[in-house]
PDB file of C-alpha atoms in Angstrom:
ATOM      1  CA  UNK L 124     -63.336-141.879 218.357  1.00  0.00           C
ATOM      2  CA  UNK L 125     -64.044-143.231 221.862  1.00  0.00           C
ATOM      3  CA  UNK L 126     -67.913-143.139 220.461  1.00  0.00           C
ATOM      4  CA  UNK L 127     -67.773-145.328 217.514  1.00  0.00           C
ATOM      5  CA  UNK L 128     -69.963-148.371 217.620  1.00  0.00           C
ATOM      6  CA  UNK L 129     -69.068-149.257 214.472  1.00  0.00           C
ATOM      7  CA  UNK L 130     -67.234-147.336 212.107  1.00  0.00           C
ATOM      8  CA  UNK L 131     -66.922-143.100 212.244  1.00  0.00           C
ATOM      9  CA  UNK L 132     -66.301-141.310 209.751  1.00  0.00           C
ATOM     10  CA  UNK L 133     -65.007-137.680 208.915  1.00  0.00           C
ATOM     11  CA  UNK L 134     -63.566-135.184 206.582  1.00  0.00           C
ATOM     12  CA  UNK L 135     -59.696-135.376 205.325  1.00  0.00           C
ATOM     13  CA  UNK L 136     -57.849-132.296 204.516  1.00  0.00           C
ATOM     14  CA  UNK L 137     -55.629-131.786 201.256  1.00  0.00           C
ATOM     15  CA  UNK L 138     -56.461-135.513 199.831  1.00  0.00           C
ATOM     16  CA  UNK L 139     -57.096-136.550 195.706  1.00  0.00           C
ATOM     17  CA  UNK L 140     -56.126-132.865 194.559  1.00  0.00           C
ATOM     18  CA  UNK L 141     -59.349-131.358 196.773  1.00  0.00           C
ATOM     19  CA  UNK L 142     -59.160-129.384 199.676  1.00  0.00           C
ATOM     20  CA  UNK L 143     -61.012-131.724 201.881  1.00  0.00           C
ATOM     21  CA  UNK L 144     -62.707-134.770 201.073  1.00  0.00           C
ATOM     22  CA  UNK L 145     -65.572-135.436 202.819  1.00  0.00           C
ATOM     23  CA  UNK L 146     -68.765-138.170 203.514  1.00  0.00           C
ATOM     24  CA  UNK L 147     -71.773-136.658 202.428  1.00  0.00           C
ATOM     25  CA  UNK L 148     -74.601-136.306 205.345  1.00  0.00           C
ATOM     26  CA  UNK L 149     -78.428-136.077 204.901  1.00  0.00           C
ATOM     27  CA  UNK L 150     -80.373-133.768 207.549  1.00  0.00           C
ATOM     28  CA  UNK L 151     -81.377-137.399 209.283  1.00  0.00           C
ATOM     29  CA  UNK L 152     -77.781-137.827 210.120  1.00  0.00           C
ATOM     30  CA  UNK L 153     -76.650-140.760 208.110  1.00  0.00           C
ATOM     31  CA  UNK L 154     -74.207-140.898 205.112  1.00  0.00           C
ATOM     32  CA  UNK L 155     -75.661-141.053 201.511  1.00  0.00           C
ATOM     33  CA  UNK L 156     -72.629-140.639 199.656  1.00  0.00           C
ATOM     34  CA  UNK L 157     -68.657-138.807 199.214  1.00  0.00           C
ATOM     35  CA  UNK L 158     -67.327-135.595 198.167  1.00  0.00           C
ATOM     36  CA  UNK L 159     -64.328-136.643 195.798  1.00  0.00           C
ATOM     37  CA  UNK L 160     -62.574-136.417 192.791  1.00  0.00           C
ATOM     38  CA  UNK L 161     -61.489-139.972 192.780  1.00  0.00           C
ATOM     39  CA  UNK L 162     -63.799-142.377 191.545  1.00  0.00           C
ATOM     40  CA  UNK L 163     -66.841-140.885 193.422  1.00  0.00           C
ATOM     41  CA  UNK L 164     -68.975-144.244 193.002  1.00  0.00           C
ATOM     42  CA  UNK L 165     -66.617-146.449 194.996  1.00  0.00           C
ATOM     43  CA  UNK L 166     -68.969-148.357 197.482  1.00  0.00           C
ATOM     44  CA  UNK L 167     -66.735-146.609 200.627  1.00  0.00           C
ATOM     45  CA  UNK L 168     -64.895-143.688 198.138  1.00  0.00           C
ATOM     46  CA  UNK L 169     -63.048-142.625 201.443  1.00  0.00           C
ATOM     47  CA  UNK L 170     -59.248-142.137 202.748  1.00  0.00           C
ATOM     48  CA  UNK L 171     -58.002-144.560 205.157  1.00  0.00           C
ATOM     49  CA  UNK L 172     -57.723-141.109 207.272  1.00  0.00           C
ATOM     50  CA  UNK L 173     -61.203-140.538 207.634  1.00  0.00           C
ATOM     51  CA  UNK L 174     -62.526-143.278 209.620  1.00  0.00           C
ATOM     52  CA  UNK L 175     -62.418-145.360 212.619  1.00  0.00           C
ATOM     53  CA  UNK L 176     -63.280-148.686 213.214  1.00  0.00           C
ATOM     54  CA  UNK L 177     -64.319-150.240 216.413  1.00  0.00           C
ATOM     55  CA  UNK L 178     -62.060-153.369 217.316  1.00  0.00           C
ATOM     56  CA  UNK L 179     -64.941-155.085 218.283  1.00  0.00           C
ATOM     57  CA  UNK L 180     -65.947-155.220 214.902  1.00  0.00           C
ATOM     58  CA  UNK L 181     -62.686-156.656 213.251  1.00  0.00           C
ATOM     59  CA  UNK L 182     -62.599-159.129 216.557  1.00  0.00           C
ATOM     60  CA  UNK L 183     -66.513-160.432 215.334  1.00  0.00           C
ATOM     61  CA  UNK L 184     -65.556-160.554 211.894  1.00  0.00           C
ATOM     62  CA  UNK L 185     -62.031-161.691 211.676  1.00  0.00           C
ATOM     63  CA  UNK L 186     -62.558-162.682 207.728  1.00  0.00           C
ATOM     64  CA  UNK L 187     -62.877-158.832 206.934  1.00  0.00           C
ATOM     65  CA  UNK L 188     -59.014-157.841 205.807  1.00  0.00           C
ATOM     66  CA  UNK L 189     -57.145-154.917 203.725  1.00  0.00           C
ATOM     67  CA  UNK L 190     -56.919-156.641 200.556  1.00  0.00           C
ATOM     68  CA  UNK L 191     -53.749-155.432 198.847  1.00  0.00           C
ATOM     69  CA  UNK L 192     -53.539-157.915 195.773  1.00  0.00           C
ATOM     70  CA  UNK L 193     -56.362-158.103 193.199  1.00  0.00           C
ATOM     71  CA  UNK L 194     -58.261-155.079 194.326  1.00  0.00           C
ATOM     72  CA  UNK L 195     -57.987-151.466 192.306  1.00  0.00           C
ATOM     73  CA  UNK L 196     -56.232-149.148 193.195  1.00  0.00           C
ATOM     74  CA  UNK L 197     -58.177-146.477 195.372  1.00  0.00           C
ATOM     75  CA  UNK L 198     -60.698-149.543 196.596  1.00  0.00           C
ATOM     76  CA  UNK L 199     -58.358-150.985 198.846  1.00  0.00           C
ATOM     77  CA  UNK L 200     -61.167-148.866 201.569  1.00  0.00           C
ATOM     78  CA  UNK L 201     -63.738-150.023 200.213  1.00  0.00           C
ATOM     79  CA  UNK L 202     -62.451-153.847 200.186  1.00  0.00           C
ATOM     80  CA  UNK L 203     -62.308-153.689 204.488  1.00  0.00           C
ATOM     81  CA  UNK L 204     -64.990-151.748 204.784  1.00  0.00           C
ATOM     82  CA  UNK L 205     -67.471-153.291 202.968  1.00  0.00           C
ATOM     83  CA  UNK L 206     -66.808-156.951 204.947  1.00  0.00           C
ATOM     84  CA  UNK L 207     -67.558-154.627 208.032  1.00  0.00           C
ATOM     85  CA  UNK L 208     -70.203-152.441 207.345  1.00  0.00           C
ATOM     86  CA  UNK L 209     -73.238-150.989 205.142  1.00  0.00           C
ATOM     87  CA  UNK L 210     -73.353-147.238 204.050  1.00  0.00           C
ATOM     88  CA  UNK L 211     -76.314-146.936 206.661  1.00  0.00           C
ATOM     89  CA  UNK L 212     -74.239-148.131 209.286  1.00  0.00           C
ATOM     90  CA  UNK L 213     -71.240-145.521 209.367  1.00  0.00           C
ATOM     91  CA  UNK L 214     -71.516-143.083 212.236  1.00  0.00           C
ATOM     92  CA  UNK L 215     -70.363-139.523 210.907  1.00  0.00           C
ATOM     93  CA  UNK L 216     -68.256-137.196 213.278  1.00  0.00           C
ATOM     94  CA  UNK L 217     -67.124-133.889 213.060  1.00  0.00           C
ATOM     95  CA  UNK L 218     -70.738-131.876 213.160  1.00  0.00           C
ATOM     96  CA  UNK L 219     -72.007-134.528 210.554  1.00  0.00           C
ATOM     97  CA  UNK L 220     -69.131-134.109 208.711  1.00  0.00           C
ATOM     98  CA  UNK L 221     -68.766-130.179 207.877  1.00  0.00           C
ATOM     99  CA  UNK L 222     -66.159-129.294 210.187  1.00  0.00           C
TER     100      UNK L 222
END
């Protein structure tokens, strides 16, 4: 995670009743959408297990937060990450997510 500019992301093992969970990857390398179950269309439908962000980041954007009250259940992810980044901008790890 030493690598991430931004925020990484990766696959999760045994998570929302699948074996993995996983970012989807195009061949140019960047992240077009999620393997899930849960609610596949979140904006960030990720675990907070599969990614990293770069304190950096948080430091230059200190108004980006884990919202706990008044966000869905499951979108709690997507309510930090979205302050933080755009879909473009997540760097996937792991092989481009397949291992």
């Amino acid at each position: 995670m030493r690598s991430t500019r931004k925020v990484s992301v990766w696959p999760v093992a045994f998570v929302g009743g699948l074996r993995y969970e996983s970012p989807k990857v195009n061949a140019a390398g960047k992240v077009y959408g999620w393997k899930t179950v849960f609610d596949p269309h979140r904006p960030f439908a990720i675990d907070m297990a599969g990614f990293a962000i770069n304190l950096r980041l948080i430091l230059f954007k200190p108004q980006a937060y884990f919202k706990l009250r008044g966000v869905k259940g499951g979108y709690q992810e997507s309510s930090l990450l979205r302050e933080l980044v755009t879909l473009n901008d997540l760097e996937p790890k792991a092989a481009n997510c397949t291992k």
